[in-house]
mmCIF file of C-alpha atoms and ligand atoms in Angstrom:
data_model
loop_
_atom_site.group_PDB
_atom_site.id
_atom_site.type_symbol
_atom_site.label_atom_id
_atom_site.label_comp_id
_atom_site.label_asym_id
_atom_site.label_seq_id
_atom_site.Cartn_x
_atom_site.Cartn_y
_atom_site.Cartn_z
ATOM 1 C CA MET A 1 113.925 119.804 86.758
ATOM 2 C CA GLN A 2 117.267 118.919 85.228
ATOM 3 C CA ASP A 3 118.196 122.555 84.428
ATOM 4 C CA LEU A 4 117.190 123.680 87.870
ATOM 5 C CA HIS A 5 119.672 121.329 89.472
ATOM 6 C CA GLN A 6 122.463 121.910 87.057
ATOM 7 C CA SER A 7 122.352 125.608 87.815
ATOM 8 C CA ASN A 8 122.434 124.693 91.503
ATOM 9 C CA ASP A 9 126.231 124.293 91.408
ATOM 10 C CA ASP A 10 125.742 120.558 90.808
ATOM 11 C CA VAL A 11 125.103 119.944 94.513
ATOM 12 C CA THR A 12 122.026 117.836 93.947
ATOM 13 C CA PRO A 13 122.656 115.151 91.360
ATOM 14 C CA ILE A 14 119.833 114.014 89.098
ATOM 15 C CA LEU A 15 120.465 110.431 90.052
ATOM 16 C CA SER A 16 121.768 108.558 93.090
ATOM 17 C CA VAL A 17 122.506 104.853 92.880
ATOM 18 C CA VAL A 18 122.462 103.043 96.223
ATOM 19 C CA ILE A 19 124.152 99.676 96.653
ATOM 20 C CA PRO A 20 124.679 97.729 99.891
ATOM 21 C CA CYS A 21 127.862 95.630 99.784
ATOM 22 C CA PHE A 22 128.812 92.828 102.118
ATOM 23 C CA ASN A 23 131.973 90.936 101.165
ATOM 24 C CA GLU A 24 131.553 91.737 97.485
ATOM 25 C CA ALA A 25 135.201 92.393 96.540
ATOM 26 C CA SER A 26 135.030 89.867 93.702
ATOM 27 C CA VAL A 27 132.204 91.671 91.908
ATOM 28 C CA LEU A 28 133.092 95.309 92.585
ATOM 29 C CA PRO A 29 135.390 95.988 89.577
ATOM 30 C CA GLU A 30 132.831 94.646 87.115
ATOM 31 C CA LEU A 31 129.988 96.396 88.972
ATOM 32 C CA ARG A 32 131.795 99.719 88.778
ATOM 33 C CA ARG A 33 132.528 99.329 85.063
ATOM 34 C CA ARG A 34 128.983 98.397 84.057
ATOM 35 C CA LEU A 35 127.275 100.792 86.421
ATOM 36 C CA ILE A 36 129.276 103.880 85.444
ATOM 37 C CA ARG A 37 128.610 103.121 81.805
ATOM 38 C CA ALA A 38 124.883 102.673 82.426
ATOM 39 C CA CYS A 39 124.681 105.921 84.436
ATOM 40 C CA GLU A 40 126.640 107.940 81.889
ATOM 41 C CA THR A 41 124.419 106.681 79.087
ATOM 42 C CA ALA A 42 121.306 107.543 81.065
ATOM 43 C CA VAL A 43 122.077 110.916 82.683
ATOM 44 C CA GLY A 44 125.504 112.116 81.525
ATOM 45 C CA SER A 45 127.829 112.806 84.433
ATOM 46 C CA ASP A 46 125.285 114.209 86.867
ATOM 47 C CA PHE A 47 124.985 111.237 89.192
ATOM 48 C CA GLU A 48 126.446 109.815 92.378
ATOM 49 C CA ILE A 49 126.925 106.210 93.397
ATOM 50 C CA VAL A 50 126.464 105.511 97.095
ATOM 51 C CA LEU A 51 128.189 102.288 98.067
ATOM 52 C CA VAL A 52 127.569 101.059 101.594
ATOM 53 C CA ASP A 53 130.113 98.768 103.198
ATOM 54 C CA ASP A 54 128.068 96.621 105.566
ATOM 55 C CA GLY A 55 130.918 95.503 107.820
ATOM 56 C CA SER A 56 132.708 93.440 105.174
ATOM 57 C CA THR A 57 135.633 91.277 106.173
ATOM 58 C CA ASP A 58 137.220 90.972 102.727
ATOM 59 C CA GLN A 59 138.787 93.694 100.554
ATOM 60 C CA THR A 60 135.460 95.460 99.948
ATOM 61 C CA ARG A 61 136.191 98.460 102.146
ATOM 62 C CA GLU A 62 139.669 99.089 100.694
ATOM 63 C CA LEU A 63 138.314 98.824 97.155
ATOM 64 C CA LEU A 64 135.477 101.234 97.884
ATOM 65 C CA CYS A 65 137.867 103.797 99.387
ATOM 66 C CA GLN A 66 140.104 103.474 96.347
ATOM 67 C CA TYR A 67 137.116 103.981 94.000
ATOM 68 C CA HIS A 68 136.163 107.115 95.890
ATOM 69 C CA GLN A 69 139.700 108.481 95.483
ATOM 70 C CA GLU A 70 139.627 107.776 91.752
ATOM 71 C CA ASP A 71 136.130 109.050 91.063
ATOM 72 C CA PRO A 72 134.547 111.667 93.344
ATOM 73 C CA ARG A 73 131.085 110.712 92.070
ATOM 74 C CA ILE A 74 131.453 107.609 94.213
ATOM 75 C CA VAL A 75 130.268 108.168 97.785
ATOM 76 C CA VAL A 76 131.196 105.550 100.349
ATOM 77 C CA VAL A 77 129.330 104.876 103.586
ATOM 78 C CA ILE A 78 131.167 102.614 105.987
ATOM 79 C CA LEU A 79 129.054 101.005 108.701
ATOM 80 C CA ALA A 80 130.643 100.125 112.028
ATOM 81 C CA ARG A 81 129.687 96.446 111.670
ATOM 82 C CA ASN A 82 127.436 94.138 109.688
ATOM 83 C CA HIS A 83 123.876 95.381 110.111
ATOM 84 C CA GLY A 84 122.213 93.338 107.358
ATOM 85 C CA HIS A 85 121.024 94.184 103.873
ATOM 86 C CA GLN A 86 117.911 96.185 104.788
ATOM 87 C CA LEU A 87 119.693 98.449 107.273
ATOM 88 C CA ALA A 88 122.698 98.925 104.982
ATOM 89 C CA LEU A 89 120.282 99.972 102.257
ATOM 90 C CA SER A 90 118.526 102.342 104.680
ATOM 91 C CA ALA A 91 121.889 103.947 105.508
ATOM 92 C CA GLY A 92 122.569 104.442 101.794
ATOM 93 C CA LEU A 93 119.122 105.927 101.170
ATOM 94 C CA LYS A 94 119.668 108.428 103.969
ATOM 95 C CA VAL A 95 122.930 109.607 102.416
ATOM 96 C CA ALA A 96 121.721 109.671 98.794
ATOM 97 C CA ALA A 97 121.093 113.225 97.637
ATOM 98 C CA GLY A 98 119.753 112.671 94.107
ATOM 99 C CA GLU A 99 116.372 113.580 92.663
ATOM 100 C CA LYS A 100 115.863 109.962 91.620
ATOM 101 C CA ILE A 101 117.204 107.020 93.508
ATOM 102 C CA PHE A 102 118.132 103.730 91.866
ATOM 103 C CA VAL A 103 118.635 100.740 94.166
ATOM 104 C CA LEU A 104 120.352 97.535 93.167
ATOM 105 C CA ASP A 105 122.375 94.647 94.586
ATOM 106 C CA ALA A 106 126.129 94.591 94.218
ATOM 107 C CA ASP A 107 126.277 91.153 92.619
ATOM 108 C CA LEU A 108 124.945 92.236 89.185
ATOM 109 C CA GLN A 109 121.901 90.001 89.449
ATOM 110 C CA ASP A 110 119.917 93.145 88.689
ATOM 111 C CA PRO A 111 121.315 94.469 85.383
ATOM 112 C CA PRO A 112 122.434 98.135 85.733
ATOM 113 C CA GLU A 113 121.653 98.597 82.027
ATOM 114 C CA LEU A 114 117.941 98.599 82.881
ATOM 115 C CA LEU A 115 118.396 102.054 84.410
ATOM 116 C CA MET A 116 117.616 103.793 81.125
ATOM 117 C CA PRO A 117 114.317 102.009 80.382
ATOM 118 C CA MET A 118 113.311 102.341 84.032
ATOM 119 C CA LEU A 119 113.936 106.107 83.906
ATOM 120 C CA ASP A 120 111.791 106.257 80.776
ATOM 121 C CA ARG A 121 109.016 104.460 82.615
ATOM 122 C CA MET A 122 109.323 106.851 85.543
ATOM 123 C CA GLY A 123 109.031 109.739 83.091
ATOM 124 C CA GLU A 124 105.489 108.556 82.331
ATOM 125 C CA GLY A 125 104.501 109.841 85.765
ATOM 126 C CA TYR A 126 105.452 107.152 88.275
ATOM 127 C CA ASP A 127 107.125 107.618 91.625
ATOM 128 C CA VAL A 128 108.329 104.050 91.880
ATOM 129 C CA VAL A 129 109.383 101.667 89.122
ATOM 130 C CA TYR A 130 110.055 98.308 90.781
ATOM 131 C CA GLY A 131 111.749 95.365 89.126
ATOM 132 C CA GLN A 132 109.564 92.263 89.031
ATOM 133 C CA ARG A 133 111.341 88.996 88.253
ATOM 134 C CA ILE A 134 109.959 86.975 85.380
ATOM 135 C CA SER A 135 112.825 84.515 85.660
ATOM 136 C CA ARG A 136 115.740 83.898 87.987
ATOM 137 C CA ALA A 137 118.829 82.393 86.497
ATOM 138 C CA ALA A 138 120.723 79.780 88.500
ATOM 139 C CA GLU A 139 119.135 80.126 91.882
ATOM 140 C CA THR A 140 118.337 77.093 93.958
ATOM 141 C CA THR A 141 114.909 75.539 93.524
ATOM 142 C CA PHE A 142 114.467 75.934 97.270
ATOM 143 C CA LYS A 143 115.036 79.686 97.059
ATOM 144 C CA LYS A 144 112.688 80.115 94.094
ATOM 145 C CA ARG A 145 109.925 77.955 95.615
ATOM 146 C CA SER A 146 110.158 79.450 99.103
ATOM 147 C CA SER A 147 110.102 82.980 97.731
ATOM 148 C CA HIS A 148 107.167 82.117 95.440
ATOM 149 C CA TYR A 149 105.026 80.851 98.325
ATOM 150 C CA PHE A 150 106.270 83.524 100.703
ATOM 151 C CA TYR A 151 104.937 86.366 98.548
ATOM 152 C CA ARG A 152 101.610 84.617 98.074
ATOM 153 C CA ILE A 153 101.126 83.959 101.790
ATOM 154 C CA LEU A 154 102.311 87.470 102.649
ATOM 155 C CA ASN A 155 99.718 89.016 100.397
ATOM 156 C CA ARG A 156 96.938 87.006 101.988
ATOM 157 C CA ILE A 157 97.658 88.298 105.465
ATOM 158 C CA VAL A 158 98.953 91.842 105.094
ATOM 159 C CA ASP A 159 96.687 94.828 104.685
ATOM 160 C CA ILE A 160 98.581 96.477 101.839
ATOM 161 C CA ASN A 161 99.399 95.086 98.423
ATOM 162 C CA ILE A 162 103.065 94.081 98.317
ATOM 163 C CA PRO A 163 103.904 93.106 94.722
ATOM 164 C CA LYS A 164 104.970 89.497 94.217
ATOM 165 C CA ASP A 165 108.422 88.397 93.064
ATOM 166 C CA THR A 166 110.137 91.686 93.703
ATOM 167 C CA GLY A 167 113.368 92.543 95.482
ATOM 168 C CA ASP A 168 114.768 95.925 96.319
ATOM 169 C CA PHE A 169 115.769 96.550 92.698
ATOM 170 C CA ARG A 170 113.864 99.735 91.908
ATOM 171 C CA LEU A 171 113.894 103.374 90.925
ATOM 172 C CA MET A 172 112.255 105.816 93.354
ATOM 173 C CA SER A 173 111.497 109.506 93.398
ATOM 174 C CA ARG A 174 112.927 111.869 95.992
ATOM 175 C CA ARG A 175 109.583 112.264 97.754
ATOM 176 C CA VAL A 176 109.227 108.511 98.269
ATOM 177 C CA VAL A 177 112.750 108.240 99.708
ATOM 178 C CA ASN A 178 112.122 111.254 101.951
ATOM 179 C CA ILE A 179 109.184 109.424 103.485
ATOM 180 C CA LEU A 180 111.140 106.161 103.829
ATOM 181 C CA ASN A 181 113.837 108.129 105.656
ATOM 182 C CA THR A 182 111.318 109.310 108.224
ATOM 183 C CA MET A 183 110.019 105.806 108.982
ATOM 184 C CA PRO A 184 111.636 104.852 112.296
ATOM 185 C CA GLU A 185 111.078 101.103 112.435
ATOM 186 C CA GLY A 186 114.105 98.978 113.143
ATOM 187 C CA ASP A 187 112.725 95.806 111.536
ATOM 188 C CA ARG A 188 112.701 96.991 107.986
ATOM 189 C CA PHE A 189 111.168 95.257 104.990
ATOM 190 C CA ILE A 190 111.873 98.041 102.555
ATOM 191 C CA ARG A 191 109.940 96.758 99.549
ATOM 192 C CA GLY A 192 106.837 96.568 101.777
ATOM 193 C CA MET A 193 107.486 100.029 103.211
ATOM 194 C CA VAL A 194 107.680 101.430 99.682
ATOM 195 C CA SER A 195 104.284 99.876 98.866
ATOM 196 C CA TRP A 196 102.920 101.384 102.061
ATOM 197 C CA VAL A 197 104.019 104.887 100.982
ATOM 198 C CA GLY A 198 101.750 104.762 97.951
ATOM 199 C CA TYR A 199 101.921 107.274 95.033
ATOM 200 C CA PRO A 200 101.873 105.895 91.483
ATOM 201 C CA GLN A 201 103.981 102.733 91.324
ATOM 202 C CA ILE A 202 104.517 100.448 88.381
ATOM 203 C CA SER A 203 106.226 97.099 87.871
ATOM 204 C CA PHE A 204 109.076 96.583 85.467
ATOM 205 C CA PRO A 205 109.375 92.926 84.422
ATOM 206 C CA TYR A 206 112.963 91.693 84.037
ATOM 207 C CA HIS A 207 115.099 88.578 83.928
ATOM 208 C CA ARG A 208 117.235 88.209 87.027
ATOM 209 C CA ASP A 209 120.755 87.216 86.114
ATOM 210 C CA GLU A 210 123.132 84.921 87.880
ATOM 211 C CA ARG A 211 125.338 86.306 90.589
ATOM 212 C CA PHE A 212 128.462 87.602 88.789
ATOM 213 C CA ALA A 213 130.872 86.173 91.378
ATOM 214 C CA GLY A 214 131.014 85.140 95.013
ATOM 215 C CA GLU A 215 128.246 83.493 96.984
ATOM 216 C CA THR A 216 124.901 84.610 98.315
ATOM 217 C CA LYS A 217 125.167 86.659 101.508
ATOM 218 C CA TYR A 218 121.616 85.725 102.491
ATOM 219 C CA SER A 219 121.859 82.727 104.768
ATOM 220 C CA LEU A 220 118.728 80.725 105.543
ATOM 221 C CA ARG A 221 118.635 82.478 108.906
ATOM 222 C CA LYS A 222 118.710 85.933 107.296
ATOM 223 C CA MET A 223 115.988 84.880 104.841
ATOM 224 C CA LEU A 224 113.736 83.630 107.654
ATOM 225 C CA SER A 225 114.323 86.764 109.665
ATOM 226 C CA LEU A 226 113.427 88.942 106.657
ATOM 227 C CA ALA A 227 110.247 86.901 106.155
ATOM 228 C CA LEU A 228 109.254 87.322 109.807
ATOM 229 C CA ASP A 229 109.982 91.056 109.646
ATOM 230 C CA ALA A 230 107.819 91.306 106.534
ATOM 231 C CA ILE A 231 104.847 89.647 108.187
ATOM 232 C CA THR A 232 105.103 91.272 111.596
ATOM 233 C CA SER A 233 105.757 94.736 110.134
ATOM 234 C CA PHE A 234 102.626 94.773 108.081
ATOM 235 C CA SER A 235 100.102 92.579 109.814
ATOM 236 C CA THR A 236 98.767 91.647 113.205
ATOM 237 C CA VAL A 237 96.716 88.793 111.749
ATOM 238 C CA PRO A 238 99.017 86.127 113.303
ATOM 239 C CA LEU A 239 98.176 87.501 116.753
ATOM 240 C CA ALA A 240 94.509 86.850 116.084
ATOM 241 C CA ILE A 241 95.086 83.192 115.100
ATOM 242 C CA ALA A 242 94.840 82.340 118.806
ATOM 243 C CA THR A 243 91.288 83.651 118.951
ATOM 244 C CA THR A 244 90.178 81.658 115.905
ATOM 245 C CA LEU A 245 91.827 78.470 117.153
ATOM 246 C CA GLY A 246 90.355 79.073 120.603
ATOM 247 C CA PHE A 247 86.849 79.065 119.137
ATOM 248 C CA ILE A 248 87.540 75.966 117.038
ATOM 249 C CA PHE A 249 88.870 74.006 120.024
ATOM 250 C CA ALA A 250 86.044 75.190 122.249
ATOM 251 C CA ALA A 251 83.534 73.953 119.648
ATOM 252 C CA LEU A 252 85.399 70.629 119.385
ATOM 253 C CA ALA A 253 85.349 70.308 123.179
ATOM 254 C CA GLY A 254 81.590 70.883 123.108
ATOM 255 C CA PHE A 255 81.113 68.080 120.585
ATOM 256 C CA PHE A 256 83.339 65.755 122.612
ATOM 257 C CA GLY A 257 81.362 66.566 125.735
ATOM 258 C CA ILE A 258 78.113 65.574 124.041
ATOM 259 C CA TYR A 259 79.768 62.461 122.598
ATOM 260 C CA THR A 260 81.084 61.398 126.022
ATOM 261 C CA VAL A 261 77.711 61.833 127.667
ATOM 262 C CA ALA A 262 76.028 59.910 124.851
ATOM 263 C CA VAL A 263 78.574 57.079 125.110
ATOM 264 C CA TYR A 264 78.090 56.986 128.896
ATOM 265 C CA PHE A 265 74.346 56.548 128.564
ATOM 266 C CA LEU A 266 74.737 53.953 125.840
ATOM 267 C CA GLY A 267 76.826 51.966 128.311
ATOM 268 C CA TYR A 268 80.203 51.636 126.481
ATOM 269 C CA ALA A 269 83.321 51.438 128.593
ATOM 270 C CA VAL A 270 85.464 54.407 127.582
ATOM 271 C CA GLU A 271 89.226 53.834 127.676
ATOM 272 C CA GLY A 272 90.430 56.569 125.336
ATOM 273 C CA TRP A 273 93.762 57.452 126.976
ATOM 274 C CA ALA A 274 95.370 57.623 123.533
ATOM 275 C CA THR A 275 92.800 60.142 122.317
ATOM 276 C CA LEU A 276 93.325 62.140 125.474
ATOM 277 C CA SER A 277 97.087 62.262 125.240
ATOM 278 C CA VAL A 278 96.921 63.257 121.568
ATOM 279 C CA LEU A 279 94.524 66.041 122.450
ATOM 280 C CA VAL A 280 96.702 67.246 125.301
ATOM 281 C CA LEU A 281 99.791 67.258 123.106
ATOM 282 C CA LEU A 282 97.956 69.000 120.291
ATOM 283 C CA LEU A 283 96.612 71.716 122.535
ATOM 284 C CA GLY A 284 99.975 72.123 124.271
ATOM 285 C CA GLY A 285 101.684 72.474 120.891
ATOM 286 C CA VAL A 286 99.194 74.996 119.611
ATOM 287 C CA GLN A 287 99.475 77.051 122.769
ATOM 288 C CA LEU A 288 103.258 77.112 122.596
ATOM 289 C CA ILE A 289 103.209 78.178 118.949
ATOM 290 C CA LEU A 290 100.800 80.981 119.691
ATOM 291 C CA LEU A 291 102.830 82.111 122.679
ATOM 292 C CA GLY A 292 105.796 82.184 120.305
ATOM 293 C CA VAL A 293 103.846 84.318 117.836
ATOM 294 C CA GLN A 294 103.084 86.803 120.589
ATOM 295 C CA GLY A 295 106.733 86.670 121.615
ATOM 296 C CA GLU A 296 107.778 87.684 118.085
ATOM 297 C CA TYR A 297 105.680 90.812 118.342
ATOM 298 C CA ILE A 298 106.572 91.633 121.931
ATOM 299 C CA GLY A 299 110.268 91.185 121.144
ATOM 300 C CA ARG A 300 109.946 93.697 118.331
ATOM 301 C CA ILE A 301 108.060 96.167 120.530
ATOM 302 C CA TYR A 302 110.783 95.780 123.148
ATOM 303 C CA MET A 303 113.632 96.376 120.707
ATOM 304 C CA GLN A 304 111.876 99.349 119.137
ATOM 305 C CA SER A 305 111.083 100.836 122.560
ATOM 306 C CA LYS A 306 114.803 101.195 123.243
ATOM 307 C CA GLY A 307 114.854 103.844 120.540
ATOM 308 C CA ARG A 308 118.377 102.957 119.413
ATOM 309 C CA PRO A 309 119.683 104.306 116.125
ATOM 310 C CA LEU A 310 119.063 101.893 113.245
ATOM 311 C CA TYR A 311 122.750 101.517 112.400
ATOM 312 C CA VAL A 312 126.105 102.984 113.318
ATOM 313 C CA VAL A 313 128.115 104.814 110.675
ATOM 314 C CA ASP A 314 131.874 104.626 110.942
ATOM 315 C CA ASN A 315 132.702 107.034 108.130
ATOM 316 C CA ILE A 316 131.247 108.715 105.062
ATOM 317 C CA LEU A 317 133.544 109.524 102.154
ATOM 318 C CA ARG A 318 131.970 112.220 100.035
ATOM 319 C CA ALA A 319 133.646 114.688 97.698
ATOM 320 C CA THR A 320 133.133 118.421 98.114
ATOM 321 C CA PRO A 321 131.236 120.268 95.351
ATOM 322 C CA ARG A 322 134.565 121.786 94.329
ATOM 323 C CA ASP A 323 136.213 118.353 93.840
ATOM 324 C CA LEU A 324 133.195 117.272 91.838
ATOM 325 C CA ALA A 325 133.367 120.318 89.603
ATOM 326 C CA ALA A 326 137.132 119.809 89.085
ATOM 327 C CA SER A 327 136.718 116.166 88.147
ATOM 328 C CA LYS A 328 133.879 117.044 85.770
ATOM 329 C CA GLN A 329 136.164 119.552 84.096
ATOM 330 C CA ASP A 330 138.857 116.861 83.847
ATOM 331 C CA ARG A 331 136.504 114.432 82.208
ATOM 332 C CA GLN A 332 135.294 117.031 79.732
ATOM 333 C CA THR A 333 138.856 117.979 78.743
ATOM 334 C CA HIS A 334 139.731 114.304 78.522
ATOM 335 C CA SER A 335 136.766 113.463 76.299
ATOM 336 C CA SER A 336 137.310 116.496 74.025
ATOM 337 C CA SER A 337 141.000 115.611 73.664
ATOM 338 C CA THR A 338 140.130 111.994 72.807
ATOM 339 C CA ASP A 339 137.472 113.195 70.328
ATOM 340 C CA ALA A 340 140.004 115.442 68.579
HETATM 341 N N1 LIG B 401 124.086 92.359 101.732
HETATM 342 C C1 LIG B 401 124.418 93.272 102.743
HETATM 343 N N2 LIG B 401 124.460 92.826 104.036
HETATM 344 C C2 LIG B 401 124.179 91.538 104.380
HETATM 345 C C3 LIG B 401 123.814 90.630 103.349
HETATM 346 C C4 LIG B 401 123.765 91.081 102.043
HETATM 347 O O1 LIG B 401 124.671 94.439 102.469
HETATM 348 O O2 LIG B 401 124.254 91.210 105.571
HETATM 349 C C5 LIG B 401 124.038 92.841 100.334
HETATM 350 C C6 LIG B 401 124.880 92.033 99.358
HETATM 351 O O3 LIG B 401 126.202 92.497 99.314
HETATM 352 C C7 LIG B 401 124.146 92.265 98.058
HETATM 353 C C8 LIG B 401 122.700 92.380 98.491
HETATM 354 O O4 LIG B 401 122.730 92.688 99.877
HETATM 355 O O5 LIG B 401 124.531 93.481 97.429
HETATM 356 C C9 LIG B 401 121.902 91.109 98.245
HETATM 357 O O6 LIG B 401 122.589 90.018 98.814
HETATM 358 P P1 LIG B 401 122.769 88.637 98.037
HETATM 359 O O7 LIG B 401 123.035 88.884 96.598
HETATM 360 O O8 LIG B 401 123.796 87.834 98.755
HETATM 361 O O9 LIG B 401 121.332 87.998 98.233
HETATM 362 P P2 LIG B 401 120.537 87.069 97.191
HETATM 363 O O10 LIG B 401 120.564 87.784 95.863
HETATM 364 O O11 LIG B 401 121.257 85.783 97.163
HETATM 365 O O12 LIG B 401 119.173 87.004 97.777
HETATM 366 MG MG1 LIG B 402 122.183 88.364 94.917
#
């Protein structure tokens, strides 16, 4: 495989690394240093790094453009505005040309050095090697707890098996990414979509580090929206809750009917306005919640039916094969002169 692509004028790299970046200027220098080293150790110089600027408002875009100027292996995708992590990642996956695609976050919570062992694991015949967190350094208890329960609830209601405690940190084969690229849904929960694709997949347990610098870009609102996308993308079970509850309440009503008749014949005076108002409120509440559940689905159908593109690209900075070859030559001369 490797030889085939090297003879192919180096157009298709062995490895693409895809990283969505939103206001990550403070981590980028360290990310670049560690990532380039990890890639060079793993595959030599035959790789590209696709950095997606997701509408950042800090120095991220300028830094990325500068990195591209300095190193043509760095490809930069600039989105027209902030589209969110999952769409930024989708944009990067579409642009990535490599045979194997490595996805990680910009903030160095997922150690780039794990690339090598993950490639080894993939070499055993897997299409996807996904990072599974065995610990998470310095994240809030709320985040850890909510994510813990989220994955357990998700797995109870969705039809496919979405591995617990995973993020988008993973290594994927070209054929998996090709299929992801054809999936048109706008509400994307990529780790679930990867499970849906199938093929041999294996977990790779790792310790999730602290964010290197800056703050989390996942607000509570973004987390909730991702959770809702996850559930609605893979299950229609919530829509059926109404039916189940309908039966339960109908049965309860039956029992109450019998009870009322019995009480009437036994001659008790029935006041019961409190019971009634509680029941009315309860039923009203349940109905509103279930209407809301349907609204979540209908809203998604509506948005999808517009058939809009998933994201808008402002610019893509990518070196020509000739620039790549020239810079490779430069590096080789440089390394042989430093060796001498
Ligand atoms: N991110 C993005 N767009 C967003 C939010 C986040 O591209 O709207 C990127 C962010 O730059 C990072 C990754 O998604 O590379 C994960 O975000 P973050 O580390 O803030 O999330 P956390 O690890 O706290 O869940
Ligand atoms: Mg993070």
